[in-house]
PDB file of C-alpha atoms in Angstrom:
ATOM      1  CA  ALA A   1     -10.876  10.327 -10.860  1.00 72.00           C
ATOM      2  CA  GLN A   2      -7.347  10.395  -9.560  1.00 78.00           C
ATOM      3  CA  SER A   3      -4.578   8.296 -11.119  1.00 87.00           C
ATOM      4  CA  VAL A   4      -0.839   7.838 -10.678  1.00 93.00           C
ATOM      5  CA  SER A   5       1.838   7.088 -13.271  1.00 94.00           C
ATOM      6  CA  GLN A   6       5.268   5.680 -12.608  1.00 96.00           C
ATOM      7  CA  HIS A   7       7.076   5.524 -15.912  1.00 88.00           C
ATOM      8  CA  ASN A   8      10.176   3.702 -14.691  1.00 90.00           C
ATOM      9  CA  HIS A   9       9.249   0.030 -14.386  1.00 93.00           C
ATOM     10  CA  HIS A  10      12.700  -1.296 -13.534  1.00 96.00           C
ATOM     11  CA  VAL A  11      15.738   0.770 -12.614  1.00 97.00           C
ATOM     12  CA  ILE A  12      19.189  -0.733 -12.178  1.00 98.00           C
ATOM     13  CA  LEU A  13      21.917   1.309 -10.522  1.00 97.00           C
ATOM     14  CA  SER A  14      25.332   0.767  -9.028  1.00 97.00           C
ATOM     15  CA  GLU A  15      25.953   1.545  -5.380  1.00 97.00           C
ATOM     16  CA  ALA A  16      26.646   5.249  -4.684  1.00 97.00           C
ATOM     17  CA  ALA A  17      24.772   6.341  -7.804  1.00 98.00           C
ATOM     18  CA  SER A  18      22.114   9.023  -7.493  1.00 98.00           C
ATOM     19  CA  LEU A  19      18.480   8.023  -7.797  1.00 97.00           C
ATOM     20  CA  GLU A  20      15.408   9.739  -9.130  1.00 97.00           C
ATOM     21  CA  LEU A  21      12.134   7.860  -9.607  1.00 97.00           C
ATOM     22  CA  GLY A  22       9.339   9.607 -11.433  1.00 97.00           C
ATOM     23  CA  CYS A  23       5.769   9.929 -10.221  1.00 97.00           C
ATOM     24  CA  ASN A  24       3.011  11.916 -11.900  1.00 96.00           C
ATOM     25  CA  TYR A  25      -0.562  12.146 -10.762  1.00 94.00           C
ATOM     26  CA  SER A  26      -3.710  13.399 -12.352  1.00 90.00           C
ATOM     27  CA  TYR A  27      -6.125  15.266 -10.136  1.00 81.00           C
ATOM     28  CA  GLY A  28      -6.881  18.946 -10.144  1.00 72.00           C
ATOM     29  CA  GLY A  29      -7.675  19.423  -6.478  1.00 80.00           C
ATOM     30  CA  THR A  30      -5.762  19.224  -3.225  1.00 84.00           C
ATOM     31  CA  VAL A  31      -3.826  15.996  -2.910  1.00 87.00           C
ATOM     32  CA  ASN A  32      -1.959  13.969  -0.333  1.00 89.00           C
ATOM     33  CA  LEU A  33       1.084  12.219  -1.804  1.00 92.00           C
ATOM     34  CA  PHE A  34       3.032   9.219  -0.537  1.00 93.00           C
ATOM     35  CA  TRP A  35       5.962   7.013  -1.396  1.00 96.00           C
ATOM     36  CA  TYR A  36       5.869   3.461  -0.067  1.00 95.00           C
ATOM     37  CA  VAL A  37       8.656   0.887  -0.274  1.00 96.00           C
ATOM     38  CA  GLN A  38       8.359  -2.897  -0.253  1.00 93.00           C
ATOM     39  CA  TYR A  39      11.618  -4.708   0.465  1.00 93.00           C
ATOM     40  CA  PRO A  40      11.791  -8.326  -0.703  1.00 89.00           C
ATOM     41  CA  GLY A  41       9.567 -10.454   1.500  1.00 84.00           C
ATOM     42  CA  GLN A  42       8.545  -7.552   3.707  1.00 86.00           C
ATOM     43  CA  HIS A  43       5.498  -5.377   4.230  1.00 86.00           C
ATOM     44  CA  LEU A  44       4.847  -2.050   2.578  1.00 91.00           C
ATOM     45  CA  GLN A  45       6.453   0.765   4.549  1.00 92.00           C
ATOM     46  CA  LEU A  46       5.918   4.489   4.326  1.00 92.00           C
ATOM     47  CA  LEU A  47       9.013   6.315   3.054  1.00 95.00           C
ATOM     48  CA  LEU A  48       7.617   9.819   3.130  1.00 94.00           C
ATOM     49  CA  LYS A  49       4.461  11.839   2.693  1.00 92.00           C
ATOM     50  CA  TYR A  50       3.340  15.274   1.588  1.00 92.00           C
ATOM     51  CA  PHE A  51       0.185  16.967   2.809  1.00 88.00           C
ATOM     52  CA  SER A  52       0.960  20.679   2.715  1.00 87.00           C
ATOM     53  CA  GLY A  53       3.699  23.218   3.389  1.00 91.00           C
ATOM     54  CA  ASP A  54       7.287  22.828   2.215  1.00 94.00           C
ATOM     55  CA  PRO A  55       7.167  20.996  -1.127  1.00 95.00           C
ATOM     56  CA  LEU A  56      10.485  19.308  -0.412  1.00 97.00           C
ATOM     57  CA  VAL A  57       9.849  16.505   2.045  1.00 96.00           C
ATOM     58  CA  LYS A  58      12.407  14.297   3.678  1.00 96.00           C
ATOM     59  CA  GLY A  59      11.734  10.717   4.603  1.00 94.00           C
ATOM     60  CA  ILE A  60      13.478   7.780   6.157  1.00 93.00           C
ATOM     61  CA  LYS A  61      16.767   6.271   4.984  1.00 94.00           C
ATOM     62  CA  GLY A  62      17.950   9.426   3.237  1.00 96.00           C
ATOM     63  CA  PHE A  63      15.094   9.641   0.737  1.00 97.00           C
ATOM     64  CA  GLU A  64      13.412  12.896  -0.233  1.00 98.00           C
ATOM     65  CA  ALA A  65      10.720  13.925  -2.679  1.00 98.00           C
ATOM     66  CA  GLU A  66       9.698  17.203  -4.224  1.00 97.00           C
ATOM     67  CA  PHE A  67       6.103  18.153  -4.915  1.00 95.00           C
ATOM     68  CA  ILE A  68       5.880  20.296  -8.060  1.00 95.00           C
ATOM     69  CA  LYS A  69       2.262  21.309  -8.390  1.00 92.00           C
ATOM     70  CA  SER A  70       2.629  22.823 -11.860  1.00 93.00           C
ATOM     71  CA  LYS A  71       3.992  19.533 -13.168  1.00 94.00           C
ATOM     72  CA  PHE A  72       1.686  17.264 -11.124  1.00 94.00           C
ATOM     73  CA  SER A  73       4.823  15.446 -10.024  1.00 96.00           C
ATOM     74  CA  PHE A  74       6.217  13.986  -6.831  1.00 97.00           C
ATOM     75  CA  ASN A  75       9.575  12.464  -7.769  1.00 97.00           C
ATOM     76  CA  LEU A  76      11.580  10.446  -5.283  1.00 98.00           C
ATOM     77  CA  ARG A  77      15.305  11.114  -4.912  1.00 98.00           C
ATOM     78  CA  LYS A  78      18.311   9.824  -3.041  1.00 98.00           C
ATOM     79  CA  PRO A  79      21.816  11.225  -3.608  1.00 97.00           C
ATOM     80  CA  SER A  80      23.684   7.949  -3.061  1.00 97.00           C
ATOM     81  CA  VAL A  81      21.965   4.560  -3.115  1.00 98.00           C
ATOM     82  CA  GLN A  82      22.989   1.464  -1.209  1.00 97.00           C
ATOM     83  CA  TRP A  83      22.570  -2.218  -2.002  1.00 96.00           C
ATOM     84  CA  SER A  84      19.950  -2.377   0.768  1.00 96.00           C
ATOM     85  CA  ASP A  85      17.745   0.016  -1.206  1.00 97.00           C
ATOM     86  CA  THR A  86      16.870  -2.818  -3.579  1.00 97.00           C
ATOM     87  CA  ALA A  87      13.079  -2.949  -3.378  1.00 96.00           C
ATOM     88  CA  GLU A  88       9.800  -2.089  -5.082  1.00 95.00           C
ATOM     89  CA  TYR A  89       8.782   1.551  -4.766  1.00 97.00           C
ATOM     90  CA  PHE A  90       5.173   2.718  -5.029  1.00 96.00           C
ATOM     91  CA  CYS A  91       3.937   6.257  -5.397  1.00 96.00           C
ATOM     92  CA  ALA A  92       0.394   6.838  -4.127  1.00 93.00           C
ATOM     93  CA  VAL A  93      -2.112   9.661  -4.019  1.00 90.00           C
ATOM     94  CA  THR A  94      -5.329  10.506  -2.302  1.00 86.00           C
ATOM     95  CA  SER A  95      -7.350  13.655  -2.495  1.00 81.00           C
ATOM     96  CA  ARG A  96      -8.853  15.558   0.381  1.00 72.00           C
ATOM     97  CA  GLY A  97     -12.097  13.902   1.388  1.00 68.00           C
ATOM     98  CA  ASN A  98     -11.452  10.835  -0.803  1.00 71.00           C
ATOM     99  CA  GLU A  99     -11.155   7.640   1.168  1.00 66.00           C
ATOM    100  CA  LYS A 100      -9.394   5.735  -1.611  1.00 80.00           C
ATOM    101  CA  LEU A 101      -5.612   5.662  -1.868  1.00 85.00           C
ATOM    102  CA  THR A 102      -4.523   5.125  -5.475  1.00 88.00           C
ATOM    103  CA  PHE A 103      -1.182   3.429  -6.096  1.00 92.00           C
ATOM    104  CA  GLY A 104       1.052   3.715  -9.119  1.00 95.00           C
ATOM    105  CA  THR A 105       2.221   0.555 -10.857  1.00 94.00           C
ATOM    106  CA  GLY A 106       5.480   0.549  -8.949  1.00 95.00           C
ATOM    107  CA  THR A 107       9.171   0.779  -9.843  1.00 97.00           C
ATOM    108  CA  ARG A 108      11.488  -2.104  -9.154  1.00 96.00           C
ATOM    109  CA  LEU A 109      14.894  -0.800  -8.055  1.00 97.00           C
ATOM    110  CA  THR A 110      17.898  -3.096  -8.254  1.00 97.00           C
ATOM    111  CA  ILE A 111      21.183  -1.912  -6.792  1.00 97.00           C
ATOM    112  CA  ILE A 112      24.315  -3.668  -7.976  1.00 95.00           C
ATOM    113  CA  PRO A 113      27.107  -3.864  -5.371  1.00 90.00           C
TER     114      PRO A 113
ATOM    115  CA  ASP B   1       8.542  -4.600  12.349  1.00 66.00           C
ATOM    116  CA  THR B   2       4.959  -3.782  11.454  1.00 73.00           C
ATOM    117  CA  GLU B   3       2.324  -2.954  14.086  1.00 90.00           C
ATOM    118  CA  VAL B   4      -0.413  -4.543  12.001  1.00 95.00           C
ATOM    119  CA  THR B   5      -0.498  -8.290  12.584  1.00 96.00           C
ATOM    120  CA  GLN B   6      -1.927 -10.653  10.016  1.00 97.00           C
ATOM    121  CA  THR B   7      -2.554 -14.370  10.393  1.00 97.00           C
ATOM    122  CA  PRO B   8      -1.920 -16.796   8.909  1.00 97.00           C
ATOM    123  CA  LYS B   9       1.206 -15.901   6.921  1.00 95.00           C
ATOM    124  CA  HIS B  10       0.479 -18.553   4.337  1.00 96.00           C
ATOM    125  CA  LEU B  11      -2.756 -20.329   3.445  1.00 97.00           C
ATOM    126  CA  VAL B  12      -3.487 -23.020   0.905  1.00 96.00           C
ATOM    127  CA  MET B  13      -7.139 -23.826   0.330  1.00 95.00           C
ATOM    128  CA  GLY B  14      -9.289 -25.753  -2.085  1.00 93.00           C
ATOM    129  CA  MET B  15     -12.091 -24.195  -4.046  1.00 92.00           C
ATOM    130  CA  THR B  16     -14.743 -25.692  -1.759  1.00 91.00           C
ATOM    131  CA  ASN B  17     -13.098 -24.656   1.503  1.00 91.00           C
ATOM    132  CA  LYS B  18     -14.116 -21.912   3.917  1.00 96.00           C
ATOM    133  CA  LYS B  19     -11.303 -20.047   5.611  1.00 96.00           C
ATOM    134  CA  SER B  20     -10.717 -16.704   7.298  1.00 98.00           C
ATOM    135  CA  LEU B  21      -7.894 -14.192   7.285  1.00 98.00           C
ATOM    136  CA  LYS B  22      -7.341 -12.165  10.426  1.00 98.00           C
ATOM    137  CA  CYS B  23      -5.862  -8.732  11.037  1.00 98.00           C
ATOM    138  CA  GLU B  24      -5.211  -6.929  14.307  1.00 97.00           C
ATOM    139  CA  GLN B  25      -3.880  -3.501  15.237  1.00 96.00           C
ATOM    140  CA  HIS B  26      -3.576  -1.795  18.605  1.00 91.00           C
ATOM    141  CA  MET B  27      -2.619   1.693  17.479  1.00 92.00           C
ATOM    142  CA  GLY B  28      -6.112   3.066  18.037  1.00 92.00           C
ATOM    143  CA  HIS B  29      -6.613   3.523  14.310  1.00 92.00           C
ATOM    144  CA  ARG B  30     -10.220   4.060  13.239  1.00 91.00           C
ATOM    145  CA  ALA B  31      -9.932   2.961   9.626  1.00 91.00           C
ATOM    146  CA  MET B  32      -8.958  -0.508   8.425  1.00 94.00           C
ATOM    147  CA  TYR B  33      -8.508  -1.836   4.919  1.00 94.00           C
ATOM    148  CA  TRP B  34      -8.174  -5.017   2.897  1.00 97.00           C
ATOM    149  CA  TYR B  35      -5.979  -4.932  -0.201  1.00 96.00           C
ATOM    150  CA  LYS B  36      -5.148  -7.626  -2.738  1.00 96.00           C
ATOM    151  CA  GLN B  37      -1.712  -7.679  -4.358  1.00 94.00           C
ATOM    152  CA  LYS B  38      -0.724  -9.840  -7.292  1.00 93.00           C
ATOM    153  CA  ALA B  39       2.939 -10.436  -8.080  1.00 87.00           C
ATOM    154  CA  LYS B  40       4.740  -7.367  -9.429  1.00 81.00           C
ATOM    155  CA  LYS B  41       1.531  -5.311  -9.219  1.00 88.00           C
ATOM    156  CA  PRO B  42       0.428  -2.527  -6.875  1.00 90.00           C
ATOM    157  CA  PRO B  43      -2.038  -3.245  -4.087  1.00 92.00           C
ATOM    158  CA  GLU B  44      -5.690  -3.082  -5.126  1.00 93.00           C
ATOM    159  CA  LEU B  45      -8.234  -1.844  -2.638  1.00 93.00           C
ATOM    160  CA  MET B  46     -10.971  -4.300  -1.698  1.00 96.00           C
ATOM    161  CA  PHE B  47     -12.726  -2.960   1.398  1.00 95.00           C
ATOM    162  CA  VAL B  48     -12.546  -0.018   3.787  1.00 92.00           C
ATOM    163  CA  TYR B  49     -13.958   0.044   7.303  1.00 93.00           C
ATOM    164  CA  SER B  50     -14.358   3.300   9.173  1.00 90.00           C
ATOM    165  CA  TYR B  51     -15.377   3.224  12.826  1.00 91.00           C
ATOM    166  CA  GLU B  52     -16.221  -0.472  12.414  1.00 93.00           C
ATOM    167  CA  LYS B  53     -18.658   0.180   9.566  1.00 94.00           C
ATOM    168  CA  LEU B  54     -18.094  -0.835   5.965  1.00 95.00           C
ATOM    169  CA  SER B  55     -17.297   2.344   4.091  1.00 90.00           C
ATOM    170  CA  ILE B  56     -16.115   1.105   0.696  1.00 89.00           C
ATOM    171  CA  ASN B  57     -16.619  -2.159  -1.189  1.00 93.00           C
ATOM    172  CA  GLU B  58     -14.730  -1.999  -4.473  1.00 91.00           C
ATOM    173  CA  SER B  59     -17.167  -4.324  -6.250  1.00 92.00           C
ATOM    174  CA  VAL B  60     -15.515  -7.350  -4.699  1.00 96.00           C
ATOM    175  CA  PRO B  61     -17.175 -10.732  -5.434  1.00 96.00           C
ATOM    176  CA  SER B  62     -19.345 -12.066  -2.635  1.00 96.00           C
ATOM    177  CA  ARG B  63     -17.021 -15.025  -2.096  1.00 97.00           C
ATOM    178  CA  PHE B  64     -14.986 -12.490  -0.091  1.00 98.00           C
ATOM    179  CA  SER B  65     -16.821 -11.356   3.029  1.00 97.00           C
ATOM    180  CA  PRO B  66     -15.260  -8.795   5.380  1.00 98.00           C
ATOM    181  CA  GLU B  67     -16.079  -8.430   9.049  1.00 97.00           C
ATOM    182  CA  CYS B  68     -14.983  -5.899  11.654  1.00 97.00           C
ATOM    183  CA  PRO B  69     -15.853  -7.314  15.105  1.00 95.00           C
ATOM    184  CA  ASN B  70     -14.311  -4.348  16.920  1.00 93.00           C
ATOM    185  CA  SER B  71     -12.028  -1.401  16.327  1.00 90.00           C
ATOM    186  CA  SER B  72      -8.871  -3.508  16.569  1.00 95.00           C
ATOM    187  CA  LEU B  73      -9.862  -6.517  14.489  1.00 97.00           C
ATOM    188  CA  LEU B  74     -10.616  -7.085  10.841  1.00 98.00           C
ATOM    189  CA  ASN B  75     -11.459 -10.427   9.269  1.00 98.00           C
ATOM    190  CA  LEU B  76     -11.822 -11.558   5.686  1.00 98.00           C
ATOM    191  CA  HIS B  77     -13.960 -14.670   5.256  1.00 98.00           C
ATOM    192  CA  LEU B  78     -13.260 -16.733   2.167  1.00 97.00           C
ATOM    193  CA  HIS B  79     -15.612 -19.223   0.544  1.00 95.00           C
ATOM    194  CA  ALA B  80     -15.639 -20.967  -2.824  1.00 94.00           C
ATOM    195  CA  LEU B  81     -12.596 -19.110  -4.121  1.00 95.00           C
ATOM    196  CA  GLN B  82     -11.121 -19.535  -7.574  1.00 96.00           C
ATOM    197  CA  PRO B  83      -7.468 -20.182  -8.471  1.00 96.00           C
ATOM    198  CA  GLU B  84      -7.219 -16.636  -9.836  1.00 96.00           C
ATOM    199  CA  ASP B  85      -7.899 -15.375  -6.311  1.00 97.00           C
ATOM    200  CA  SER B  86      -4.427 -16.549  -5.328  1.00 97.00           C
ATOM    201  CA  ALA B  87      -2.533 -13.453  -4.204  1.00 97.00           C
ATOM    202  CA  LEU B  88      -1.039 -11.623  -1.252  1.00 95.00           C
ATOM    203  CA  TYR B  89      -3.819 -10.181   0.904  1.00 97.00           C
ATOM    204  CA  LEU B  90      -2.769  -7.111   2.811  1.00 96.00           C
ATOM    205  CA  CYS B  91      -4.432  -5.525   5.786  1.00 96.00           C
ATOM    206  CA  ALA B  92      -3.778  -1.884   6.598  1.00 94.00           C
ATOM    207  CA  SER B  93      -4.917   0.674   9.108  1.00 93.00           C
ATOM    208  CA  SER B  94      -4.801   4.430   9.466  1.00 90.00           C
ATOM    209  CA  GLN B  95      -5.651   6.962  12.141  1.00 88.00           C
ATOM    210  CA  ASP B  96      -8.388   8.449   9.992  1.00 78.00           C
ATOM    211  CA  LEU B  97      -9.679   7.802   6.509  1.00 71.00           C
ATOM    212  CA  GLN B  98      -7.222   8.410   3.712  1.00 65.00           C
ATOM    213  CA  GLY B  99      -8.688  11.733   2.749  1.00 58.00           C
ATOM    214  CA  ALA B 100      -7.565  13.292   6.022  1.00 62.00           C
ATOM    215  CA  PRO B 101      -4.064  14.754   6.273  1.00 61.00           C
ATOM    216  CA  GLY B 102      -1.684  12.939   8.562  1.00 64.00           C
ATOM    217  CA  SER B 103      -3.177   9.504   8.019  1.00 77.00           C
ATOM    218  CA  PRO B 104      -0.777   7.299   6.115  1.00 84.00           C
ATOM    219  CA  LEU B 105      -1.521   3.610   5.854  1.00 88.00           C
ATOM    220  CA  HIS B 106       0.276   1.109   8.058  1.00 91.00           C
ATOM    221  CA  PHE B 107       0.439  -2.278   6.371  1.00 93.00           C
ATOM    222  CA  GLY B 108       0.682  -5.780   7.744  1.00 94.00           C
ATOM    223  CA  ASN B 109       3.006  -8.425   6.284  1.00 93.00           C
ATOM    224  CA  GLY B 110       0.134  -9.998   4.425  1.00 95.00           C
ATOM    225  CA  THR B 111      -1.274 -13.480   4.000  1.00 96.00           C
ATOM    226  CA  ARG B 112      -0.067 -15.323   0.933  1.00 96.00           C
ATOM    227  CA  LEU B 113      -3.087 -17.240  -0.298  1.00 97.00           C
ATOM    228  CA  THR B 114      -2.966 -20.103  -2.771  1.00 97.00           C
ATOM    229  CA  VAL B 115      -6.221 -21.539  -4.095  1.00 96.00           C
ATOM    230  CA  THR B 116      -5.910 -25.008  -5.583  1.00 94.00           C
TER     231      THR B 116
END
């Protein structure tokens, strides 16, 4: 069975700091990987996704993530965060042919102006 | 703004009530989902519909009854709920089932349900 771990439960950064949120998954086969963001009071939105090809994927709002197969990781990065990035971030995985999307426990990001 | 519309936004119901949550999408997506999200927790899958047929039921109690009248609509009928069922109920859709590449989920804003 597939699973996702997000070890950072709550991250607090100042504006303009660099961000890296960890995501590790456990599944030996081909995976599809996602990062979703949930701003306060809003719906879950897709930040970026990886299906195949270039392991460095770029998403909306300046976010990017790198798929490292040997480490089973898909960490989210942003070089300079803004106050508006304050939100809950969820990593998620599904495997080819598996209808179920598995979410990590989420990381709450607080940006201090 | 999201292209998946959920109504109502808020719902308060007693344990003996019968109510329904509604979800609508017009993106031509063939898969639709119900998720339950408790505060500060990730969404938990409840049901998956594919081509208007129930594909997955994640052992959800029978007091929750899904219905997919057509490819654009998804309902969740509620009856005899318990206070612990209070949560944010999210509807989502995708072009194809999650196992297919290129099919991320599109979420609605959710219905915040309180059971008294």
